[in-house]
Coordinates of C-alpha atoms and ligand atoms in Angstrom, one line a residue:
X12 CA -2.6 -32.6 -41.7
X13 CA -1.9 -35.5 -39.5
X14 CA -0.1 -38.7 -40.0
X15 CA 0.5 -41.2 -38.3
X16 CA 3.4 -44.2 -38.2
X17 CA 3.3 -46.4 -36.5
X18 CA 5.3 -50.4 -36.6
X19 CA 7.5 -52.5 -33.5
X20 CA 10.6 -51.6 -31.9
X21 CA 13.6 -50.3 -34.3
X22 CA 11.5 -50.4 -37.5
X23 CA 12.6 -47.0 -38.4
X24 CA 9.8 -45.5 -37.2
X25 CA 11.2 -42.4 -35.7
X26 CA 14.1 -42.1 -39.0
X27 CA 11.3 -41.8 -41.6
X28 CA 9.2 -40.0 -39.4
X29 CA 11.7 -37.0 -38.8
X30 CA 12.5 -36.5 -42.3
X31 CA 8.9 -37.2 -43.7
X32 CA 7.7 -34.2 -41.4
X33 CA 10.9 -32.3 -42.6
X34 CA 9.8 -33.1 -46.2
X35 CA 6.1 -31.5 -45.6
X36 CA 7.2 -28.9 -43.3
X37 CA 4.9 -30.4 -40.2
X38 CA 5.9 -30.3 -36.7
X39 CA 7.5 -34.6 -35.8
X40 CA 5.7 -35.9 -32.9
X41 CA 7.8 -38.6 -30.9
X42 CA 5.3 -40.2 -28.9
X43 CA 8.1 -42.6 -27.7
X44 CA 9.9 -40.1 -26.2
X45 CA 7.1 -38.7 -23.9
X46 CA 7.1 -42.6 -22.3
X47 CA 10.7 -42.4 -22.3
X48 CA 10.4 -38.8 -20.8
X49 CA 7.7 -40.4 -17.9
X50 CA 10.3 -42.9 -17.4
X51 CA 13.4 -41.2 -16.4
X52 CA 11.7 -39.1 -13.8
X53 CA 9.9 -42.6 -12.2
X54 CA 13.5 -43.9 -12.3
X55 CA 14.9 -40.7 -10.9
X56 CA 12.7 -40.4 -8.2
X57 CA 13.6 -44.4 -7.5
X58 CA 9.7 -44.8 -8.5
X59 CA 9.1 -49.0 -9.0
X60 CA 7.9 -48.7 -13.2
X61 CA 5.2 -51.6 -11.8
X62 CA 3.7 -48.9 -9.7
X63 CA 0.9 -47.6 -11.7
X64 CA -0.8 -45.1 -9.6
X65 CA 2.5 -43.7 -8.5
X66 CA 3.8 -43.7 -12.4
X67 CA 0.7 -41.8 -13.2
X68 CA 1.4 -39.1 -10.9
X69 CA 4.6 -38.5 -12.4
X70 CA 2.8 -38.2 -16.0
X71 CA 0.4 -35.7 -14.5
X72 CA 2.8 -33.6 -12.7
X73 CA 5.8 -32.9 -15.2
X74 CA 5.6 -30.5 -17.8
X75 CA 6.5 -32.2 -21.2
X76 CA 6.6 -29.8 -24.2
X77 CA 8.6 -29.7 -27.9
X78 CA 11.6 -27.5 -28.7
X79 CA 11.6 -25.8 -32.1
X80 CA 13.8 -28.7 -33.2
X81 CA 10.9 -31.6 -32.0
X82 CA 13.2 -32.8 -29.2
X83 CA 11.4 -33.6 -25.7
X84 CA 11.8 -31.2 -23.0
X85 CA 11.0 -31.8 -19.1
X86 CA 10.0 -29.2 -17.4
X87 CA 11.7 -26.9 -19.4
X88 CA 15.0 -28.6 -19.3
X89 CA 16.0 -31.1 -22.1
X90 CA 15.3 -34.5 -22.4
X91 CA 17.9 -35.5 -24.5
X92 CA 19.8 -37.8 -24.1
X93 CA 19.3 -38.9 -20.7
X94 CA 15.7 -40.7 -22.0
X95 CA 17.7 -42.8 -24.5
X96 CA 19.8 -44.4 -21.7
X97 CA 20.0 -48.2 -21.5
X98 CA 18.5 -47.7 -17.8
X99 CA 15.3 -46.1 -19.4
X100 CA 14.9 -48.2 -22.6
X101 CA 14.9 -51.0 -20.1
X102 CA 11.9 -50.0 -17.8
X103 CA 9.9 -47.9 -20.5
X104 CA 7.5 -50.6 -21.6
X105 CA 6.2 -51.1 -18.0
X106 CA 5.7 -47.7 -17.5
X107 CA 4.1 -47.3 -21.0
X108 CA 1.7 -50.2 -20.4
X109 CA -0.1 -48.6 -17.3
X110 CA -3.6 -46.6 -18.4
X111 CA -2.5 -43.9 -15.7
X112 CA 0.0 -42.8 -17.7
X113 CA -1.9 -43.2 -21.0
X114 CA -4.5 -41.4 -20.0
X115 CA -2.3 -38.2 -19.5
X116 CA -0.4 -38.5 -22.4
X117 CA -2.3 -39.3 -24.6
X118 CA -4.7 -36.1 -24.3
X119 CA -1.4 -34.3 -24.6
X120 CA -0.1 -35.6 -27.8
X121 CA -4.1 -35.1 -29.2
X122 CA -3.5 -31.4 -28.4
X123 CA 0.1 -30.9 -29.6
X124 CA -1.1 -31.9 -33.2
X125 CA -4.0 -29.9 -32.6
X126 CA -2.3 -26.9 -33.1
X127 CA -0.5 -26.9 -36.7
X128 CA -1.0 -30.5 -37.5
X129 CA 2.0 -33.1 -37.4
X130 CA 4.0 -36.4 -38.2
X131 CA 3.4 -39.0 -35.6
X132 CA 5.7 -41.2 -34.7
X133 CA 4.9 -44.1 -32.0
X134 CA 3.1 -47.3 -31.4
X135 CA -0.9 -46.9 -31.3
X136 CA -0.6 -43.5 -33.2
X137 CA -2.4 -45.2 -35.9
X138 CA -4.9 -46.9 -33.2
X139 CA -5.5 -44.8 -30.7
X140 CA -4.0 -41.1 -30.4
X141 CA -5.1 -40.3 -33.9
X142 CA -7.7 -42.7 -35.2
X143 CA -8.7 -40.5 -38.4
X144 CA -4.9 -39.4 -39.0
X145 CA -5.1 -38.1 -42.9
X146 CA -2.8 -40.5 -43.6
X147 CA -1.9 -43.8 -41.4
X148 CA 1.7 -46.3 -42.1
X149 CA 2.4 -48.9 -40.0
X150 CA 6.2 -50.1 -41.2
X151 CA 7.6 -53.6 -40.3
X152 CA 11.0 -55.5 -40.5
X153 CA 12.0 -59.1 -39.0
X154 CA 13.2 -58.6 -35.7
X155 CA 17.0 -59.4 -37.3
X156 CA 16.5 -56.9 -40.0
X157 CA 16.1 -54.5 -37.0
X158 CA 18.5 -56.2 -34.5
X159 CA 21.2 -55.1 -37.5
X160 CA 20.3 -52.0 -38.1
X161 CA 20.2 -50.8 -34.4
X162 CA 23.7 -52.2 -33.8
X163 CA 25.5 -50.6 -36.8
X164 CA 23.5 -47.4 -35.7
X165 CA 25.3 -48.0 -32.5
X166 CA 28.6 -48.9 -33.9
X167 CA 28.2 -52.7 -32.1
X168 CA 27.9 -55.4 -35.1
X169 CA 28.3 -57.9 -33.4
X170 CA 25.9 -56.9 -30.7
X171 CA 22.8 -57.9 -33.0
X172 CA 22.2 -61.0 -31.5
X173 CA 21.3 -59.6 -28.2
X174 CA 19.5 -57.0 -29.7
X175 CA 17.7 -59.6 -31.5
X176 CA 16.7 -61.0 -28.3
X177 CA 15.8 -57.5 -26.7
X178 CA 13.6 -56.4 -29.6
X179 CA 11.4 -59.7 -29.7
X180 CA 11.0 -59.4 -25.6
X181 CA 10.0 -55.5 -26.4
X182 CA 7.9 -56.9 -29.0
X183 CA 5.8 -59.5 -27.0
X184 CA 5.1 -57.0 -23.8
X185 CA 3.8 -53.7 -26.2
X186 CA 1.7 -56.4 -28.4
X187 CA 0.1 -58.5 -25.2
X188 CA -0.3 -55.5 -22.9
X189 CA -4.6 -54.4 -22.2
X190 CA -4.0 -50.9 -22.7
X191 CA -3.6 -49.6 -26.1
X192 CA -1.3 -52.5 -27.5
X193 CA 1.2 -52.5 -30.5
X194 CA -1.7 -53.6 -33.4
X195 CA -1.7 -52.8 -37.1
X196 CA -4.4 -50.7 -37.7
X197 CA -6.6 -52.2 -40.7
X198 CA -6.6 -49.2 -42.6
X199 CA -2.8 -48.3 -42.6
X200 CA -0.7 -48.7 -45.3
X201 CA 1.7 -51.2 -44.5
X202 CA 5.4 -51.0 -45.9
X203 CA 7.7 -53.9 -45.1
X204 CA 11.1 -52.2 -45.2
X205 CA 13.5 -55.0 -44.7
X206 CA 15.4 -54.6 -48.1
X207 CA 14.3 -50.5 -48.3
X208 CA 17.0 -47.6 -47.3
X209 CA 14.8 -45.0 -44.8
X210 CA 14.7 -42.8 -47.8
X211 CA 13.5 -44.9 -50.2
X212 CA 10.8 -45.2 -47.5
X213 CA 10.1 -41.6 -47.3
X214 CA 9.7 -41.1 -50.9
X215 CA 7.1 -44.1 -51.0
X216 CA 5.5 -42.0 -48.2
X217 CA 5.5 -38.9 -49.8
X218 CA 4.5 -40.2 -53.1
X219 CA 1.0 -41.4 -51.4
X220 CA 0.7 -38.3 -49.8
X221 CA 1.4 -35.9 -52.3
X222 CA -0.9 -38.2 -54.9
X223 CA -3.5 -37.7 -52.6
X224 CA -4.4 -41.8 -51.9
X225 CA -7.7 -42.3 -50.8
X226 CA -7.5 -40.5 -47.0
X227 CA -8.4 -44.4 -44.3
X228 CA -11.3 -44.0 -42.4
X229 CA -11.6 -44.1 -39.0
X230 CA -12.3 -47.3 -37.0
X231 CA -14.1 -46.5 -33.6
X232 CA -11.9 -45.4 -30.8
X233 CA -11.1 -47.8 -28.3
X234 CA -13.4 -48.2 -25.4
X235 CA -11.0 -46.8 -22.7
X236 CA -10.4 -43.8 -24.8
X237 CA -13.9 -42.5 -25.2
X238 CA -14.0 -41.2 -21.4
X239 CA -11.5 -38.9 -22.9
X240 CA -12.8 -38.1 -26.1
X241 CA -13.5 -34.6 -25.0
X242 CA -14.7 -33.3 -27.8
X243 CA -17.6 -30.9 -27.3
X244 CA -19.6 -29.3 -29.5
X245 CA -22.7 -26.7 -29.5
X246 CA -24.5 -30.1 -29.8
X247 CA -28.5 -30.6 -30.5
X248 CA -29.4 -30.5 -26.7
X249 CA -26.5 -27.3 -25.7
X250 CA -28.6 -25.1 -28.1
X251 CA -32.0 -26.0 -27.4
X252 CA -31.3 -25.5 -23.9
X253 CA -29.5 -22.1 -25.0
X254 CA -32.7 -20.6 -26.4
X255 CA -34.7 -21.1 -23.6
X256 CA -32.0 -19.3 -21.2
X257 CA -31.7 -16.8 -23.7
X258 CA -35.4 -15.7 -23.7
X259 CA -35.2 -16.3 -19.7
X260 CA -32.0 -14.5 -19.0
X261 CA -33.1 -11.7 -21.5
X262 CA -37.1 -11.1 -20.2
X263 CA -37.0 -13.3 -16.8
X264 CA -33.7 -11.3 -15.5
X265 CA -32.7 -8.6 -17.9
X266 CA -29.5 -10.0 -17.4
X267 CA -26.3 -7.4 -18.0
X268 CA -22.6 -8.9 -19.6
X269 CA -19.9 -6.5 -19.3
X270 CA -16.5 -6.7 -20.9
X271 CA -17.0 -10.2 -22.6
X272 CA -14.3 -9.0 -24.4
X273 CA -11.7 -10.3 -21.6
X274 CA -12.3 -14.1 -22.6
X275 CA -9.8 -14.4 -25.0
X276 CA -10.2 -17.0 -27.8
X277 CA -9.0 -20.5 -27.7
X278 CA -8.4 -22.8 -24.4
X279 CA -9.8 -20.1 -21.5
X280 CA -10.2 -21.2 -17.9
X281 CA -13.3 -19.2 -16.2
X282 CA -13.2 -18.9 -12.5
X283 CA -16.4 -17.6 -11.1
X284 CA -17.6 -16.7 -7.4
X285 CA -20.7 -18.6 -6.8
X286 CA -24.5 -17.7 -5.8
X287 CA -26.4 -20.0 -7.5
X288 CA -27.7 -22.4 -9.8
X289 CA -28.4 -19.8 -12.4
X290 CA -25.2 -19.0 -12.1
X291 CA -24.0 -21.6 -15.0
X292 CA -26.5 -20.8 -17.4
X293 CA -25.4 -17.2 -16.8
X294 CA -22.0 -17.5 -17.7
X295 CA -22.9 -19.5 -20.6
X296 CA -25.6 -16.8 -22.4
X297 CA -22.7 -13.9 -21.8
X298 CA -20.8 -16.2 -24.1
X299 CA -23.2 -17.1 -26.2
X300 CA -21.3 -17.7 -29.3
X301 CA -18.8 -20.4 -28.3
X302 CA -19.6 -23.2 -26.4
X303 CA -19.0 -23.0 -22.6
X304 CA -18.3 -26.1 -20.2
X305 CA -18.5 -26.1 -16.3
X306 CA -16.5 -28.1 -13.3
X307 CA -19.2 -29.5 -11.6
X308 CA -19.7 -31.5 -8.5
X309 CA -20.8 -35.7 -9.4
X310 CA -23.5 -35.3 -6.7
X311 CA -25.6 -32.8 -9.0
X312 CA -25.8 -35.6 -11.7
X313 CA -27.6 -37.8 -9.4
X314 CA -30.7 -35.9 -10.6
X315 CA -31.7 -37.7 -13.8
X316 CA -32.8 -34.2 -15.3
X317 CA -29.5 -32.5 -14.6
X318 CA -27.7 -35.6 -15.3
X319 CA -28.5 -35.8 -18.6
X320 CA -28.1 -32.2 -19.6
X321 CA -24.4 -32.4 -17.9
X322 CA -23.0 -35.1 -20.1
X323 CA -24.6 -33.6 -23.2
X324 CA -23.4 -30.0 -22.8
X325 CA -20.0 -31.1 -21.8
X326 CA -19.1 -30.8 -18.0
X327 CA -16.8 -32.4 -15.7
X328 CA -17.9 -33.8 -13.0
X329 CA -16.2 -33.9 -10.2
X330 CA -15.7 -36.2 -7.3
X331 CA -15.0 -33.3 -4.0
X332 CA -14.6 -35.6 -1.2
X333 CA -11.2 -36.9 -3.5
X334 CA -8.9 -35.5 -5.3
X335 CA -10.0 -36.5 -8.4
X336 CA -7.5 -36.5 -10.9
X337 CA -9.6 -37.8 -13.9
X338 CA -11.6 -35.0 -13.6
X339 CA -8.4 -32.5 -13.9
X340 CA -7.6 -34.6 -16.8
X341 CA -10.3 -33.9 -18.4
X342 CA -10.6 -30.4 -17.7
X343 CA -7.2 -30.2 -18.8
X344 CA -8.1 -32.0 -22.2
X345 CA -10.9 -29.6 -22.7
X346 CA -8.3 -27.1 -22.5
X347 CA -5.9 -28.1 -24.5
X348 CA -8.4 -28.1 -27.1
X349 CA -9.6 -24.6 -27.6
X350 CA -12.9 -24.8 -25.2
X351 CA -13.7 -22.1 -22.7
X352 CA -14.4 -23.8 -19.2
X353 CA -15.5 -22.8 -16.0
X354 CA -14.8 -23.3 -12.2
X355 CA -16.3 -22.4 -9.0
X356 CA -13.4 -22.3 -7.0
X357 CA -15.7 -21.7 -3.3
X358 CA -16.5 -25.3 -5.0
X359 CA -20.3 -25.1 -3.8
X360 CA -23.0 -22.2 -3.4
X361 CA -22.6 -19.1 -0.9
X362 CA -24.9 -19.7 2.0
X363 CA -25.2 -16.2 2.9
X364 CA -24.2 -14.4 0.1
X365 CA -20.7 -13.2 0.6
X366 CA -17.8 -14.8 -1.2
X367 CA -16.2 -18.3 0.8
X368 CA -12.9 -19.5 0.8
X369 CA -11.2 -20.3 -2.9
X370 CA -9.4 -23.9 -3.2
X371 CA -6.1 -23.0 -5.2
X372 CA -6.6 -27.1 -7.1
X373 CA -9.1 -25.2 -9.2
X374 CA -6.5 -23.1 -11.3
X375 CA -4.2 -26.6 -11.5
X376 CA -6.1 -27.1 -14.6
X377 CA -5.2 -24.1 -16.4
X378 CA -1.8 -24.0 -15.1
X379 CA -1.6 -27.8 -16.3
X380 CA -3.0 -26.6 -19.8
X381 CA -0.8 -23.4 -19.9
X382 CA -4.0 -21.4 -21.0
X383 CA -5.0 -18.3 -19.5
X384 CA -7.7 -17.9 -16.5
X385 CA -10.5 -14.7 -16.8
X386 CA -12.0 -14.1 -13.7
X387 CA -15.3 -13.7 -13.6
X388 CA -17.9 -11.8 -10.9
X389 CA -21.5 -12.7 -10.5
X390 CA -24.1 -10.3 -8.6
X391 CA -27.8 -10.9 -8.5
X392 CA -28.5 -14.9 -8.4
X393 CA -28.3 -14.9 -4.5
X394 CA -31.3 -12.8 -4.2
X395 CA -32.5 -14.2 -7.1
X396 CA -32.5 -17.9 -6.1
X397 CA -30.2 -18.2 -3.0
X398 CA -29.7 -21.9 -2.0
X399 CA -33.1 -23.4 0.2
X400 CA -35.1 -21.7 -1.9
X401 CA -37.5 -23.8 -4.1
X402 CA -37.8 -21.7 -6.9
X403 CA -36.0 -18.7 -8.4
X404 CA -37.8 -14.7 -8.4
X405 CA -37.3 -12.5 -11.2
X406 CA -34.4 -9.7 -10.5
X407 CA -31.3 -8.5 -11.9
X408 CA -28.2 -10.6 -12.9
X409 CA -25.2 -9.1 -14.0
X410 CA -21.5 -10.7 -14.3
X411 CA -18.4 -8.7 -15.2
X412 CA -15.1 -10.5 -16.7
X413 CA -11.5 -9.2 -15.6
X414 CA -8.3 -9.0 -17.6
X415 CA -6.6 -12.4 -18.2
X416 CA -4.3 -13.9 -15.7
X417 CA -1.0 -15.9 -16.4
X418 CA -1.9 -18.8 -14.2
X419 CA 1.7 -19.4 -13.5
X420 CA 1.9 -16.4 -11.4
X421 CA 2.2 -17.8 -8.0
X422 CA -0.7 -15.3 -6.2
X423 CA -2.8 -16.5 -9.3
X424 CA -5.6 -17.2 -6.8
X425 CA -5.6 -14.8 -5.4
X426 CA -5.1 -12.1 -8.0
X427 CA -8.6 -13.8 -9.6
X428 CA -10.1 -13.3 -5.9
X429 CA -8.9 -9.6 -6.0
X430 CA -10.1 -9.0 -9.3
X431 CA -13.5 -11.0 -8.7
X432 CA -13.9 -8.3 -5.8
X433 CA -13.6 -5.4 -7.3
X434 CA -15.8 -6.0 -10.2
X435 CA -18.6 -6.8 -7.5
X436 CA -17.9 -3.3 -5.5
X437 CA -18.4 -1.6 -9.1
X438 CA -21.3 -3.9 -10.1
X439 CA -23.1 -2.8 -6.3
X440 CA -21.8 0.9 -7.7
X441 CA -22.5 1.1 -10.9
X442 CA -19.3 2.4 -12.5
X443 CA -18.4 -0.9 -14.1
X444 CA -16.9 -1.4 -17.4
X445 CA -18.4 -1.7 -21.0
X446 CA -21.8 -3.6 -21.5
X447 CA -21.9 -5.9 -24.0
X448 CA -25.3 -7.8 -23.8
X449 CA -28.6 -6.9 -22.3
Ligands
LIG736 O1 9.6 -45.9 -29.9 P1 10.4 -45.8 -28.6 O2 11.4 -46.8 -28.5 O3 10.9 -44.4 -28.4 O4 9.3 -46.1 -27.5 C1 9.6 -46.3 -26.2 C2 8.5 -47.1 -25.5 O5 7.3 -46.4 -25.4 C3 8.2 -48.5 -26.1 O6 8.2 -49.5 -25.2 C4 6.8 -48.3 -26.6 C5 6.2 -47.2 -25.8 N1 5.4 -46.4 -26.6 C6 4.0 -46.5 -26.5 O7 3.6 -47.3 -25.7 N2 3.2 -45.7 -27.2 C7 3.6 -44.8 -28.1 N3 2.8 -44.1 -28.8 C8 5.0 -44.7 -28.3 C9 5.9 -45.5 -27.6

């Protein structure tokens, strides 16, 4: 179950939250603290929070995770409670407010509440991190009301005016900002709390949820947020491709599958040497039962036929002359999700057969995702259709999986290349592994 609350600065948000999730035995998501989190490091690092591409980088490179007791860590180390500092609270709607940094964290907080479900906490939970949240609350208070309460919190009474002051400042730049601003969701149950105690909150919460209201239905996600709506399923067009490559890959090249049973469930990275362009269809009929998604270069799209089966069967396209770090996002979000996806790491076709040089960015994603990466070997497309050629011969095609790989193991790359190796030497000898699928 998810649920989302959501409500301006100091409107008890994170209070109700906490004990709400405490109450239903869910996991408490503090979106708030993953800004505040990208924040300190951007201050650390004597970043300028206006910087957006630089901010971004920050959000894509540091590890942000959940203790057991839902308090932020950073890289391991925790976050508390240097991100509450007055230095940070200062800067953290600038940072919040650039897409860069929303567009990493966002996917993130998706697939922490993927896992066992959770109580949201944060502006645009309601909006745009959990559109069809089970249950949505957006809680408000005047901006005294809140001044007061954060300055007895604080042991400061007579601090409220200034507080006052900060709060309605907070206020104007998370509501007027383009990217996901502070907005009350039309299907969330407001509360006004002004003359409520936070626990006479929670038990109005609970009430609702526990009676079982009427669950709010989802308004459309924002435009921005659909490039990252990665959700991918064995759609209309995946299958019907899937049948034809079955009967192909089954008659055409009485293609072999051995040890399928390396590809764990859940989030799995694939990394695959490359020989051709049956080499994607290939991997996806030896896992035929889950959905399979590819990294593949933005040039093959440009062919309206390819094109179109690309963004229906769920693949990332990639820009190679950059380093494209939308498309690591997204591989990353696919990831994070539970889907299996798949790299070429010699990032194009062998030209001659034998195996090229492996670019270490492709395991980033995995390492990124903290899922594990199955190496994969593929023998029999180069002579089967070996780049130049117009159309593809019948043959043989065979692919063996290896055992998983930690992808924080430093020789990573090359343990997949190793591995990736020797399952080719035993494919050209025969004495591979268990056969799955013929
Ligand atoms: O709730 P908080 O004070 O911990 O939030 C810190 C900042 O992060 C605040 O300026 C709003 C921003 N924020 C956001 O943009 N989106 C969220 N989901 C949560 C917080």
């Amino acid at each position: 179950m998810i649920i989302a609350i959501d409500g301006p600065a100091a409107s008890g948000k994170s209070t109700v939250a906490r004990a709400l999730a405490t109450e239903l035995g869910l996991p408490f998501l503090d979106t708030g603290a993953m800004y505040r989190a990208v924040t300190l490091v951007v201050l650390r690092r004597g970043i300028d929070p206006a910087d957006g591409p630089a901010c971004g980088g920050v959000a894509d490179e540091i590890e942000l995770d959940f203790d057991a007791g839902s308090r932020i860590t950073i890289d391991g180390e925790p976050g508390e409670p240097a991100i509450r500092s007055q230095e940070v609270t200062a800067h953290v709607s600038a940072v919040a407010a650039h897409s860069s940094v929303r567009a990493t964290i966002v996917p993130h907080q998706r697939a922490i509440a993927a896992g066992g479900g959770a109580v949201a906490e944060g502006r645009d939970t309601t909006t745009v991190v959990f559109p069809s949240a089970d249950f949505k609350f957006f809680l408000v208070a005047t901006p005294r009301t809140r001044a007061e309460r954060r300055a007895r919190e604080e042991g400061r009474l007579e601090a409220a005016d200034e507080y006052e002051k900060d709060l309605e400042h907070r206020d104007a730049l998370d509501s007027s900002r383009a990217d996901s601003p502070l907005r009350e969701a039309e299907d969330a149950r407001r509360i006004e709390t002004d003359a409520m105690r936070p626990d006479e909150v929670v038990a109005r919460m609970l009430a609702i949820v526990r009676g079982g209201g009427e669950p709010p239905q989802p308004p459309a996600p924002a435009v921005e947020e659909r490039a990252f709506d990665v959700r991918v399923e064995r759609g209309l067009t995946y299958r019907f491709l899937m049948f034809w490559v079955h009967l192909g890959y089954t008659w055409i090249w009485r293609m072999r599958a051995y040890d399928t049973g390396h590809v764990p469930s859940g989030g799995v990275l694939i990394v695959s040497n490359h020989q051709s362009y049956l080499d994607i269809p290939l991997i996806a009929e030896a896992l035929r039962k889950r959905h399979v998604g590819f990294v593949a270069r933005a040039s093959l799209a440009k062919s309206r036929v390819l094109g179109f089966i690309m963004r229906h069967c769920g693949s990332v396209l990639i820009d190679r002359g950059r380093g494209d770090h939308r498309a690591l996002r997204e591989t990353v979000a696919h990831l994070r999700q539970g889907d299996a996806m798949t790299i070429f790491p010699e990032g194009t076709r062998t030209r001659d057969g034998s195996i090229g040089k492996f670019q270490g960015g492709a395991l980033l994603a995995a390492r990124r995702a903290r899922v594990p990466i199955v190496p994969c070997a593929i023998r029999g497309s180069f002579t089967a259709w070996p780049p130049g050629r117009k159309l593809p011969r019948a043959g043989r095609l065979e692919l063996a999986f290896g055992a998983p790989i930690d992808p924080r193991a430093k020789d990573a790359l090359e343990q997949c290349r190793a591995v990736i190796e020797e399952r080719l030497a035993q494919l050209e000898a025969g004495t591979v592994g268990s056969l799955v699928g013929e």
